[in-house]
C-alpha cells in the first residue's frame, strides 16, 4: 500500500515536503488544504491533484468522507497545529504535524489524547530522526564506541530576516528562536546523549527588542543535566548565521556534525574517522519511513510520535520558566 497524503498549509515547508515526496515510492501527495484558491490551482497543476481532494480551512472536516486520503501533513504556523490536529483526528485521518508540535506541553497532551481517542496516529516532522549520519552516531553510542557519554553541545541558529513574518509574532509562533530552531539542539541533546534530562538552567539575551518583541526570544542558552551525570550546553538564536553544529563527547571518543540539522548534506566525523553515509533528501526519507510507521506499524529507531514531541514541549516550557526565574529547574 501507498500512504496517501494531503498537505495543509501550502507555504515554504509544505512545498519542500511536496517536492521531496515526488521521489517517494511509498508516499504520494494526493490532496491539499489551503485558504488561497490560487495556490490550490497551482498545486493541482504542478502535482496533478484532483479537485475532489482539495479543501479549505472551513470545509476540511469533510475529509472524513474521503477514502482516498490517509493522512494530513500540517505545515502551518505553530499556533495553529493544536486545533488543526484535533480537527483532523476527529475527521478520522492520521496526522503528521510539523515541529514544534504545539506551543506548550498542555496543548501537546490534548493533541495526543485527541488522536488516541480517534484511533489515529500522530507523528511529528522530526526529519533528523531518519538521517543516516545522525543514526550512525546514535548506533555508535549504543555500541559503546564513545564510552560513557560526558558532554553534548548543540548550536542552532540563523539570522532571521523580515520583522513582520509570523515567526516573530508571539501569537502565531508561540515564542522565538527556541520554538523554531533551538528545538533541534534540545531534541538533539536527547537523542545524542540517549537519556532524558533531569534538570536544566537557561538564560535569555536580547540585543534588538524592536524586532524581538516581548515573548519572542532572540537568543537563549540552556544547559541540561542527565541522570548519568552527562551535561549539555546549547545555544538557540535568531541573530547569528551559520550556527548548525552538534558535538558529542565520551570517555573513549567523540562525534561532531556540522552542518548537523540543515537540509543537508549533513557532514561529520567521529574519533574513528569521517561519517560517509550517503545523503538522501531528508523529507523524502522521512515520508518513506513514515509510510512504514503508519501503514505497517514499523517502529523508528528514534521516536517521532506525539509523546516524543511532548518531551520536547515540557522542556521548552521549563526553559522559558528558567529564563524568567533564573532558577535551576528539576524536570
Ligand atoms: P510559511 O510561512 O512558509 O508557510 C506557512 C503556511 O501556512 C502559508 O502557506 C500560510 O498561508 C499558511 N497559513 C494558514 N493559516 C495561516 C494563518 N492563520 N496565518 C499565517 N499563515 C497561515 O512557513 P513554513 O516555513 O512553511 O513553516 C510552517 C511550519 O513548518 C512551522 O511550524 C515550522 O516550524 C515548520 N517547519 C519545519 C521545518 C523542518 O525542517 N521540519 C522547516 C521549516 C518549517
mmCIF file of C-alpha atoms and ligand atoms in Angstrom:
data_model
loop_
_atom_site.group_PDB
_atom_site.id
_atom_site.type_symbol
_atom_site.label_atom_id
_atom_site.label_comp_id
_atom_site.label_asym_id
_atom_site.label_seq_id
_atom_site.Cartn_x
_atom_site.Cartn_y
_atom_site.Cartn_z
ATOM 1 C CA UNK A 1 0.000 0.000 0.000
ATOM 2 C CA UNK A 2 0.943 3.597 -0.545
ATOM 3 C CA UNK A 3 0.445 6.341 2.054
ATOM 4 C CA UNK A 4 -1.862 8.945 0.501
ATOM 5 C CA UNK A 5 -1.063 12.384 1.894
ATOM 6 C CA UNK A 6 -2.856 15.748 1.959
ATOM 7 C CA UNK A 7 -0.750 18.783 2.878
ATOM 8 C CA UNK A 8 -2.316 21.550 4.975
ATOM 9 C CA UNK A 9 -0.631 24.972 4.614
ATOM 10 C CA UNK A 10 0.953 25.469 1.198
ATOM 11 C CA UNK A 11 3.897 27.632 2.300
ATOM 12 C CA UNK A 12 7.649 27.235 2.184
ATOM 13 C CA UNK A 13 7.947 23.986 4.063
ATOM 14 C CA UNK A 14 4.772 22.437 2.652
ATOM 15 C CA UNK A 15 6.245 22.985 -0.813
ATOM 16 C CA UNK A 16 9.543 21.409 0.210
ATOM 17 C CA UNK A 17 7.725 18.336 1.526
ATOM 18 C CA UNK A 18 5.567 18.119 -1.622
ATOM 19 C CA UNK A 19 8.634 18.303 -3.894
ATOM 20 C CA UNK A 20 10.550 15.742 -1.828
ATOM 21 C CA UNK A 21 7.583 13.370 -1.863
ATOM 22 C CA UNK A 22 7.751 13.155 -5.645
ATOM 23 C CA UNK A 23 10.721 10.797 -5.173
ATOM 24 C CA UNK A 24 8.906 8.575 -2.641
ATOM 25 C CA UNK A 25 7.873 5.044 -3.505
ATOM 26 C CA UNK A 26 5.547 4.553 -0.556
ATOM 27 C CA UNK A 27 4.084 8.068 -0.005
ATOM 28 C CA UNK A 28 2.138 10.131 -2.501
ATOM 29 C CA UNK A 29 0.755 13.657 -2.391
ATOM 30 C CA UNK A 30 -2.921 13.413 -3.314
ATOM 31 C CA UNK A 31 -4.634 16.335 -1.561
ATOM 32 C CA UNK A 32 -4.323 19.898 -0.261
ATOM 33 C CA UNK A 33 -5.907 22.134 2.354
ATOM 34 C CA UNK A 34 -5.388 25.857 1.842
ATOM 35 C CA UNK A 35 -7.145 29.189 2.316
ATOM 36 C CA UNK A 36 -5.833 30.513 -1.003
ATOM 37 C CA UNK A 37 -7.698 29.265 -4.122
ATOM 38 C CA UNK A 38 -4.888 30.411 -6.449
ATOM 39 C CA UNK A 39 -2.352 28.281 -4.558
ATOM 40 C CA UNK A 40 -4.673 25.280 -4.765
ATOM 41 C CA UNK A 41 -4.882 25.712 -8.562
ATOM 42 C CA UNK A 42 -1.076 25.930 -8.823
ATOM 43 C CA UNK A 43 -0.627 22.808 -6.754
ATOM 44 C CA UNK A 44 -3.271 20.944 -8.755
ATOM 45 C CA UNK A 45 -1.398 21.753 -11.951
ATOM 46 C CA UNK A 46 2.049 21.072 -10.546
ATOM 47 C CA UNK A 47 1.285 17.824 -8.688
ATOM 48 C CA UNK A 48 -1.801 16.502 -10.500
ATOM 49 C CA UNK A 49 -4.136 16.811 -7.512
ATOM 50 C CA UNK A 50 -7.801 16.006 -8.134
ATOM 51 C CA UNK A 51 -10.487 18.624 -7.444
ATOM 52 C CA UNK A 52 -12.270 16.273 -5.025
ATOM 53 C CA UNK A 53 -9.155 16.180 -2.811
ATOM 54 C CA UNK A 54 -8.926 19.991 -2.375
ATOM 55 C CA UNK A 55 -10.191 21.599 0.822
ATOM 56 C CA UNK A 56 -10.099 24.943 2.616
ATOM 57 C CA UNK A 57 -9.951 25.778 6.331
ATOM 58 C CA UNK A 58 -13.768 25.979 6.569
ATOM 59 C CA UNK A 59 -14.636 22.653 4.989
ATOM 60 C CA UNK A 60 -11.715 20.329 5.701
ATOM 61 C CA UNK A 61 -13.689 18.370 8.327
ATOM 62 C CA UNK A 62 -15.381 16.756 5.301
ATOM 63 C CA UNK A 63 -12.126 14.935 4.604
ATOM 64 C CA UNK A 64 -13.804 12.381 6.857
ATOM 65 C CA UNK A 65 -15.809 11.184 3.838
ATOM 66 C CA UNK A 66 -12.788 10.968 1.535
ATOM 67 C CA UNK A 67 -11.471 7.426 1.265
ATOM 68 C CA UNK A 68 -8.561 8.487 -0.943
ATOM 69 C CA UNK A 69 -6.681 10.333 1.828
ATOM 70 C CA UNK A 70 -4.918 8.516 4.708
ATOM 71 C CA UNK A 71 -3.057 11.308 6.456
ATOM 72 C CA UNK A 72 -2.952 15.099 6.704
ATOM 73 C CA UNK A 73 0.505 16.704 6.966
ATOM 74 C CA UNK A 74 0.156 20.024 8.843
ATOM 75 C CA UNK A 75 2.702 22.680 7.804
ATOM 76 C CA UNK A 76 1.002 25.840 9.074
ATOM 77 C CA UNK A 77 2.369 28.309 11.675
ATOM 78 C CA UNK A 78 2.986 26.765 15.111
ATOM 79 C CA UNK A 79 -0.036 28.200 16.936
ATOM 80 C CA UNK A 80 -2.459 26.530 14.523
ATOM 81 C CA UNK A 81 -1.108 22.985 14.941
ATOM 82 C CA UNK A 82 -3.182 22.218 18.061
ATOM 83 C CA UNK A 83 -6.675 22.950 16.743
ATOM 84 C CA UNK A 84 -5.917 21.640 13.258
ATOM 85 C CA UNK A 85 -4.555 18.339 14.582
ATOM 86 C CA UNK A 86 -7.644 17.824 16.736
ATOM 87 C CA UNK A 87 -9.962 18.568 13.789
ATOM 88 C CA UNK A 88 -8.086 16.159 11.517
ATOM 89 C CA UNK A 89 -8.187 13.473 14.207
ATOM 90 C CA UNK A 90 -11.937 13.963 14.600
ATOM 91 C CA UNK A 91 -12.222 13.501 10.830
ATOM 92 C CA UNK A 92 -10.625 10.083 11.330
ATOM 93 C CA UNK A 93 -7.360 10.759 9.470
ATOM 94 C CA UNK A 94 -3.798 10.187 10.695
ATOM 95 C CA UNK A 95 -1.777 13.341 11.379
ATOM 96 C CA UNK A 96 1.794 14.321 10.616
ATOM 97 C CA UNK A 97 2.385 17.668 12.325
ATOM 98 C CA UNK A 98 5.383 19.936 11.905
ATOM 99 C CA UNK A 99 7.650 20.881 14.785
ATOM 100 C CA UNK A 100 7.109 22.415 17.262
ATOM 101 C CA UNK A 101 4.064 20.163 17.587
ATOM 102 C CA UNK A 102 2.340 22.748 19.820
ATOM 103 C CA UNK A 103 3.001 25.887 21.839
ATOM 104 C CA UNK A 104 3.310 24.050 25.170
ATOM 105 C CA UNK A 105 3.070 20.609 26.775
ATOM 106 C CA UNK A 106 -0.591 21.035 27.784
ATOM 107 C CA UNK A 107 -1.608 21.624 24.166
ATOM 108 C CA UNK A 108 0.598 18.738 23.102
ATOM 109 C CA UNK A 109 -1.103 16.379 25.550
ATOM 110 C CA UNK A 110 -4.538 17.421 24.246
ATOM 111 C CA UNK A 111 -3.399 16.579 20.713
ATOM 112 C CA UNK A 112 -2.069 13.175 21.745
ATOM 113 C CA UNK A 113 -5.303 12.456 23.655
ATOM 114 C CA UNK A 114 -7.497 13.505 20.693
ATOM 115 C CA UNK A 115 -5.577 11.279 18.275
ATOM 116 C CA UNK A 116 -5.707 8.374 20.694
ATOM 117 C CA UNK A 117 -9.471 8.820 21.199
ATOM 118 C CA UNK A 118 -9.969 8.898 17.415
ATOM 119 C CA UNK A 119 -7.764 5.853 16.857
ATOM 120 C CA UNK A 120 -5.386 7.705 14.517
ATOM 121 C CA UNK A 121 -1.600 8.057 14.618
ATOM 122 C CA UNK A 122 0.112 11.355 15.405
ATOM 123 C CA UNK A 123 3.648 11.767 14.052
ATOM 124 C CA UNK A 124 5.866 14.851 14.141
ATOM 125 C CA UNK A 125 8.152 16.087 11.357
ATOM 126 C CA UNK A 126 11.404 15.252 13.148
ATOM 127 C CA UNK A 127 13.263 14.647 9.888
ATOM 128 C CA UNK A 128 16.676 14.255 11.585
ATOM 129 C CA UNK A 129 15.425 11.072 13.251
ATOM 130 C CA UNK A 130 15.766 9.345 9.871
ATOM 131 C CA UNK A 131 19.031 10.961 8.727
ATOM 132 C CA UNK A 132 21.787 8.422 8.038
ATOM 133 C CA UNK A 133 24.818 10.111 9.682
ATOM 134 C CA UNK A 134 22.739 11.052 12.724
ATOM 135 C CA UNK A 135 21.593 7.439 13.069
ATOM 136 C CA UNK A 136 25.184 6.216 12.696
ATOM 137 C CA UNK A 137 26.277 8.384 15.642
ATOM 138 C CA UNK A 138 23.380 7.018 17.696
ATOM 139 C CA UNK A 139 24.324 3.460 16.685
ATOM 140 C CA UNK A 140 27.982 4.024 17.623
ATOM 141 C CA UNK A 141 26.950 5.416 21.004
ATOM 142 C CA UNK A 142 24.734 2.398 21.643
ATOM 143 C CA UNK A 143 27.586 0.015 20.821
ATOM 144 C CA UNK A 144 29.761 1.859 23.352
ATOM 145 C CA UNK A 145 32.171 3.348 20.769
ATOM 146 C CA UNK A 146 32.295 6.679 22.643
ATOM 147 C CA UNK A 147 32.415 5.097 26.095
ATOM 148 C CA UNK A 148 30.500 6.831 28.874
ATOM 149 C CA UNK A 149 28.902 9.972 27.444
ATOM 150 C CA UNK A 150 30.070 13.109 29.235
ATOM 151 C CA UNK A 151 29.002 16.128 27.171
ATOM 152 C CA UNK A 152 26.868 17.336 24.283
ATOM 153 C CA UNK A 153 26.953 20.731 22.633
ATOM 154 C CA UNK A 154 24.200 21.862 20.236
ATOM 155 C CA UNK A 155 24.400 25.205 18.443
ATOM 156 C CA UNK A 156 21.399 26.053 16.281
ATOM 157 C CA UNK A 157 20.589 29.393 14.763
ATOM 158 C CA UNK A 158 20.290 31.719 11.841
ATOM 159 C CA UNK A 159 19.813 35.434 11.315
ATOM 160 C CA UNK A 160 16.121 35.961 10.714
ATOM 161 C CA UNK A 161 15.006 38.498 8.088
ATOM 162 C CA UNK A 162 11.616 40.202 7.627
ATOM 163 C CA UNK A 163 10.495 41.574 11.024
ATOM 164 C CA UNK A 164 6.827 41.177 10.020
ATOM 165 C CA UNK A 165 6.844 37.419 9.442
ATOM 166 C CA UNK A 166 4.755 35.061 11.609
ATOM 167 C CA UNK A 167 7.920 33.576 13.163
ATOM 168 C CA UNK A 168 8.388 36.891 15.027
ATOM 169 C CA UNK A 169 4.728 37.114 16.072
ATOM 170 C CA UNK A 170 4.230 35.584 19.515
ATOM 171 C CA UNK A 171 0.572 34.760 18.818
ATOM 172 C CA UNK A 172 1.440 32.603 15.784
ATOM 173 C CA UNK A 173 4.916 31.357 16.722
ATOM 174 C CA UNK A 174 4.430 30.827 20.467
ATOM 175 C CA UNK A 175 7.922 32.185 21.132
ATOM 176 C CA UNK A 176 11.021 32.889 19.120
ATOM 177 C CA UNK A 177 14.154 31.036 18.091
ATOM 178 C CA UNK A 178 13.708 28.247 20.647
ATOM 179 C CA UNK A 179 10.358 27.141 19.167
ATOM 180 C CA UNK A 180 11.741 27.217 15.651
ATOM 181 C CA UNK A 181 15.419 26.296 15.564
ATOM 182 C CA UNK A 182 16.581 25.810 19.162
ATOM 183 C CA UNK A 183 14.250 22.816 19.358
ATOM 184 C CA UNK A 184 16.797 20.982 17.153
ATOM 185 C CA UNK A 185 19.505 21.416 19.793
ATOM 186 C CA UNK A 186 17.113 20.367 22.554
ATOM 187 C CA UNK A 187 15.766 17.338 20.709
ATOM 188 C CA UNK A 188 19.304 16.533 19.504
ATOM 189 C CA UNK A 189 20.678 16.606 23.054
ATOM 190 C CA UNK A 190 18.137 13.921 23.987
ATOM 191 C CA UNK A 191 18.860 11.566 21.095
ATOM 192 C CA UNK A 192 22.618 12.155 21.059
ATOM 193 C CA UNK A 193 23.095 11.597 24.806
ATOM 194 C CA UNK A 194 20.405 8.914 24.790
ATOM 195 C CA UNK A 195 18.870 9.961 28.110
ATOM 196 C CA UNK A 196 16.144 12.301 29.357
ATOM 197 C CA UNK A 197 17.362 15.393 31.249
ATOM 198 C CA UNK A 198 16.661 15.711 34.977
ATOM 199 C CA UNK A 199 17.489 19.387 35.431
ATOM 200 C CA UNK A 200 18.003 22.493 33.329
ATOM 201 C CA UNK A 201 19.105 26.101 33.520
ATOM 202 C CA UNK A 202 18.603 28.784 30.852
ATOM 203 C CA UNK A 203 19.492 32.393 30.091
ATOM 204 C CA UNK A 204 17.965 34.737 27.525
ATOM 205 C CA UNK A 205 19.728 37.661 25.863
ATOM 206 C CA UNK A 206 18.131 40.216 23.564
ATOM 207 C CA UNK A 207 20.028 42.814 21.518
ATOM 208 C CA UNK A 208 17.076 44.061 19.438
ATOM 209 C CA UNK A 209 13.850 44.453 21.448
ATOM 210 C CA UNK A 210 12.214 46.238 18.479
ATOM 211 C CA UNK A 211 12.500 43.193 16.250
ATOM 212 C CA UNK A 212 12.172 40.584 19.017
ATOM 213 C CA UNK A 213 9.136 41.712 20.990
ATOM 214 C CA UNK A 214 8.014 40.529 24.436
ATOM 215 C CA UNK A 215 7.718 36.734 24.409
ATOM 216 C CA UNK A 216 9.750 36.325 21.203
ATOM 217 C CA UNK A 217 13.214 35.108 22.171
ATOM 218 C CA UNK A 218 16.193 36.189 20.112
ATOM 219 C CA UNK A 219 18.904 34.134 21.835
ATOM 220 C CA UNK A 220 18.641 31.538 24.593
ATOM 221 C CA UNK A 221 21.443 29.469 26.056
ATOM 222 C CA UNK A 222 20.393 26.427 28.030
ATOM 223 C CA UNK A 223 22.128 23.682 29.946
ATOM 224 C CA UNK A 224 20.791 20.201 30.638
ATOM 225 C CA UNK A 225 21.834 17.619 33.203
ATOM 226 C CA UNK A 226 21.243 13.894 32.599
ATOM 227 C CA UNK A 227 20.866 11.003 35.086
ATOM 228 C CA UNK A 228 24.286 9.530 34.170
ATOM 229 C CA UNK A 229 25.971 12.823 35.037
ATOM 230 C CA UNK A 230 26.382 13.872 31.378
ATOM 231 C CA UNK A 231 25.691 17.556 30.696
ATOM 232 C CA UNK A 232 24.643 19.501 27.595
ATOM 233 C CA UNK A 233 25.224 23.112 26.643
ATOM 234 C CA UNK A 234 23.059 24.549 23.881
ATOM 235 C CA UNK A 235 22.527 27.808 22.048
ATOM 236 C CA UNK A 236 19.394 28.829 20.155
ATOM 237 C CA UNK A 237 19.376 32.066 18.193
ATOM 238 C CA UNK A 238 17.707 34.173 15.519
ATOM 239 C CA UNK A 239 20.669 36.532 15.418
ATOM 240 C CA UNK A 240 23.745 34.591 14.241
ATOM 241 C CA UNK A 241 24.438 32.973 10.901
ATOM 242 C CA UNK A 242 25.861 29.531 10.141
ATOM 243 C CA UNK A 243 25.195 28.093 13.562
ATOM 244 C CA UNK A 244 24.459 24.422 12.948
ATOM 245 C CA UNK A 245 26.741 22.197 14.990
ATOM 246 C CA UNK A 246 26.476 19.135 17.258
ATOM 247 C CA UNK A 247 29.367 17.806 19.318
ATOM 248 C CA UNK A 248 29.181 14.672 21.469
ATOM 249 C CA UNK A 249 31.978 13.740 23.822
ATOM 250 C CA UNK A 250 32.519 10.495 25.689
ATOM 251 C CA UNK A 251 35.317 8.920 27.707
ATOM 252 C CA UNK A 252 36.548 6.970 24.675
ATOM 253 C CA UNK A 253 35.735 9.214 21.734
ATOM 254 C CA UNK A 254 33.652 11.893 20.118
ATOM 255 C CA UNK A 255 31.324 12.724 17.242
ATOM 256 C CA UNK A 256 30.828 16.039 15.536
ATOM 257 C CA UNK A 257 28.261 17.040 12.931
ATOM 258 C CA UNK A 258 28.461 20.340 11.085
ATOM 259 C CA UNK A 259 26.088 21.069 9.491
ATOM 260 C CA UNK A 260 24.053 18.994 11.901
ATOM 261 C CA UNK A 261 20.389 19.741 11.182
ATOM 262 C CA UNK A 262 20.225 21.817 7.986
ATOM 263 C CA UNK A 263 18.580 20.333 4.917
ATOM 264 C CA UNK A 264 21.868 18.701 4.137
ATOM 265 C CA UNK A 265 24.040 17.038 3.267
ATOM 266 C CA UNK A 266 24.952 16.605 6.919
ATOM 267 C CA UNK A 267 28.737 16.408 7.391
ATOM 268 C CA UNK A 268 30.581 14.860 10.259
ATOM 269 C CA UNK A 269 33.230 12.656 11.768
ATOM 270 C CA UNK A 270 33.987 10.696 14.879
ATOM 271 C CA UNK A 271 37.305 9.768 16.539
ATOM 272 C CA UNK A 272 37.137 6.700 14.236
ATOM 273 C CA UNK A 273 37.073 8.772 11.029
ATOM 274 C CA UNK A 274 34.690 10.579 8.722
ATOM 275 C CA UNK A 275 30.994 9.701 8.520
ATOM 276 C CA UNK A 276 30.370 8.535 4.967
ATOM 277 C CA UNK A 277 26.695 7.514 4.912
ATOM 278 C CA UNK A 278 25.121 8.856 1.699
ATOM 279 C CA UNK A 279 22.785 11.844 1.751
ATOM 280 C CA UNK A 280 19.116 11.364 0.940
ATOM 281 C CA UNK A 281 16.742 14.346 0.813
ATOM 282 C CA UNK A 282 15.533 14.402 4.416
ATOM 283 C CA UNK A 283 11.864 14.870 3.636
ATOM 284 C CA UNK A 284 11.894 12.026 1.077
ATOM 285 C CA UNK A 285 13.425 9.645 3.629
ATOM 286 C CA UNK A 286 11.088 10.870 6.360
ATOM 287 C CA UNK A 287 7.965 10.259 4.275
ATOM 288 C CA UNK A 288 9.140 6.787 3.166
ATOM 289 C CA UNK A 289 9.756 5.859 6.804
ATOM 290 C CA UNK A 290 6.505 7.413 7.996
ATOM 291 C CA UNK A 291 4.610 5.365 5.414
ATOM 292 C CA UNK A 292 6.105 2.275 7.065
ATOM 293 C CA UNK A 293 5.189 3.544 10.544
ATOM 294 C CA UNK A 294 1.581 4.380 9.635
ATOM 295 C CA UNK A 295 0.800 1.542 7.231
ATOM 296 C CA UNK A 296 2.892 -1.310 8.645
ATOM 297 C CA UNK A 297 3.359 -0.333 12.293
ATOM 298 C CA UNK A 298 7.147 -0.023 11.930
ATOM 299 C CA UNK A 299 8.967 1.327 14.971
ATOM 300 C CA UNK A 300 11.531 4.043 14.169
ATOM 301 C CA UNK A 301 14.996 3.961 15.802
ATOM 302 C CA UNK A 302 14.318 7.397 17.353
ATOM 303 C CA UNK A 303 10.646 8.006 18.176
ATOM 304 C CA UNK A 304 8.678 10.551 16.097
ATOM 305 C CA UNK A 305 5.261 10.304 17.755
ATOM 306 C CA UNK A 306 3.262 12.830 19.753
ATOM 307 C CA UNK A 307 4.645 11.601 23.086
ATOM 308 C CA UNK A 308 8.180 12.224 21.842
ATOM 309 C CA UNK A 309 7.151 15.793 20.970
ATOM 310 C CA UNK A 310 5.612 16.302 24.422
ATOM 311 C CA UNK A 311 9.026 15.549 25.953
ATOM 312 C CA UNK A 312 10.470 18.479 23.987
ATOM 313 C CA UNK A 313 7.495 20.722 24.810
ATOM 314 C CA UNK A 314 7.822 20.051 28.570
ATOM 315 C CA UNK A 315 11.483 21.037 28.360
ATOM 316 C CA UNK A 316 10.652 24.141 26.302
ATOM 317 C CA UNK A 317 8.093 25.165 28.963
ATOM 318 C CA UNK A 318 10.814 24.689 31.592
ATOM 319 C CA UNK A 319 13.461 26.600 29.596
ATOM 320 C CA UNK A 320 11.155 29.631 29.288
ATOM 321 C CA UNK A 321 10.424 29.388 33.026
ATOM 322 C CA UNK A 322 14.139 29.156 33.813
ATOM 323 C CA UNK A 323 14.844 32.231 31.660
ATOM 324 C CA UNK A 324 12.229 34.189 33.653
ATOM 325 C CA UNK A 325 13.172 32.999 37.137
ATOM 326 C CA UNK A 326 16.909 32.440 36.706
ATOM 327 C CA UNK A 327 16.467 29.236 38.673
ATOM 328 C CA UNK A 328 17.678 25.705 38.094
ATOM 329 C CA UNK A 329 14.621 23.582 37.331
ATOM 330 C CA UNK A 330 14.167 19.894 38.085
ATOM 331 C CA UNK A 331 12.366 18.246 35.186
HETATM 332 P P1 LIG B 1 5.418 29.582 5.735
HETATM 333 O O1 LIG B 1 5.059 30.933 6.238
HETATM 334 O O2 LIG B 1 6.295 29.475 4.549
HETATM 335 O O3 LIG B 1 4.094 28.740 5.432
HETATM 336 C C1 LIG B 1 3.009 28.711 6.311
HETATM 337 C C2 LIG B 1 1.751 28.478 5.508
HETATM 338 O O4 LIG B 1 0.630 28.466 6.394
HETATM 339 C C3 LIG B 1 1.490 29.572 4.450
HETATM 340 O O5 LIG B 1 1.161 28.986 3.235
HETATM 341 C C4 LIG B 1 0.299 30.334 5.030
HETATM 342 O O6 LIG B 1 -0.531 30.855 4.008
HETATM 343 C C5 LIG B 1 -0.411 29.227 5.789
HETATM 344 N N1 LIG B 1 -1.328 29.696 6.815
HETATM 345 C C6 LIG B 1 -2.507 29.105 7.086
HETATM 346 N N2 LIG B 1 -3.168 29.759 8.032
HETATM 347 C C7 LIG B 1 -2.400 30.817 8.378
HETATM 348 C C8 LIG B 1 -2.559 31.886 9.320
HETATM 349 N N3 LIG B 1 -3.643 31.980 10.092
HETATM 350 N N4 LIG B 1 -1.560 32.769 9.418
HETATM 351 C C9 LIG B 1 -0.452 32.672 8.669
HETATM 352 N N5 LIG B 1 -0.254 31.689 7.753
HETATM 353 C C10 LIG B 1 -1.223 30.775 7.615
HETATM 354 O O7 LIG B 1 6.065 28.817 6.989
HETATM 355 P P2 LIG B 1 6.937 27.485 6.916
HETATM 356 O O8 LIG B 1 8.367 27.835 6.935
HETATM 357 O O9 LIG B 1 6.427 26.636 5.840
HETATM 358 O O10 LIG B 1 6.619 26.819 8.351
HETATM 359 C C11 LIG B 1 5.415 26.123 8.588
HETATM 360 C C12 LIG B 1 5.627 25.105 9.714
HETATM 361 O O11 LIG B 1 6.617 24.175 9.301
HETATM 362 C C13 LIG B 1 6.118 25.692 11.029
HETATM 363 O O12 LIG B 1 5.527 25.018 12.114
HETATM 364 C C14 LIG B 1 7.605 25.436 11.009
HETATM 365 O O13 LIG B 1 8.182 25.304 12.305
HETATM 366 C C15 LIG B 1 7.660 24.123 10.259
HETATM 367 N N6 LIG B 1 8.943 23.938 9.542
HETATM 368 C C16 LIG B 1 9.628 22.795 9.716
HETATM 369 C C17 LIG B 1 10.827 22.601 9.066
HETATM 370 C C18 LIG B 1 11.579 21.303 9.213
HETATM 371 O O14 LIG B 1 12.702 21.228 8.738
HETATM 372 N N7 LIG B 1 10.988 20.279 9.808
HETATM 373 C C19 LIG B 1 11.332 23.602 8.242
HETATM 374 C C20 LIG B 1 10.604 24.762 8.063
HETATM 375 C C21 LIG B 1 9.399 24.929 8.731
#
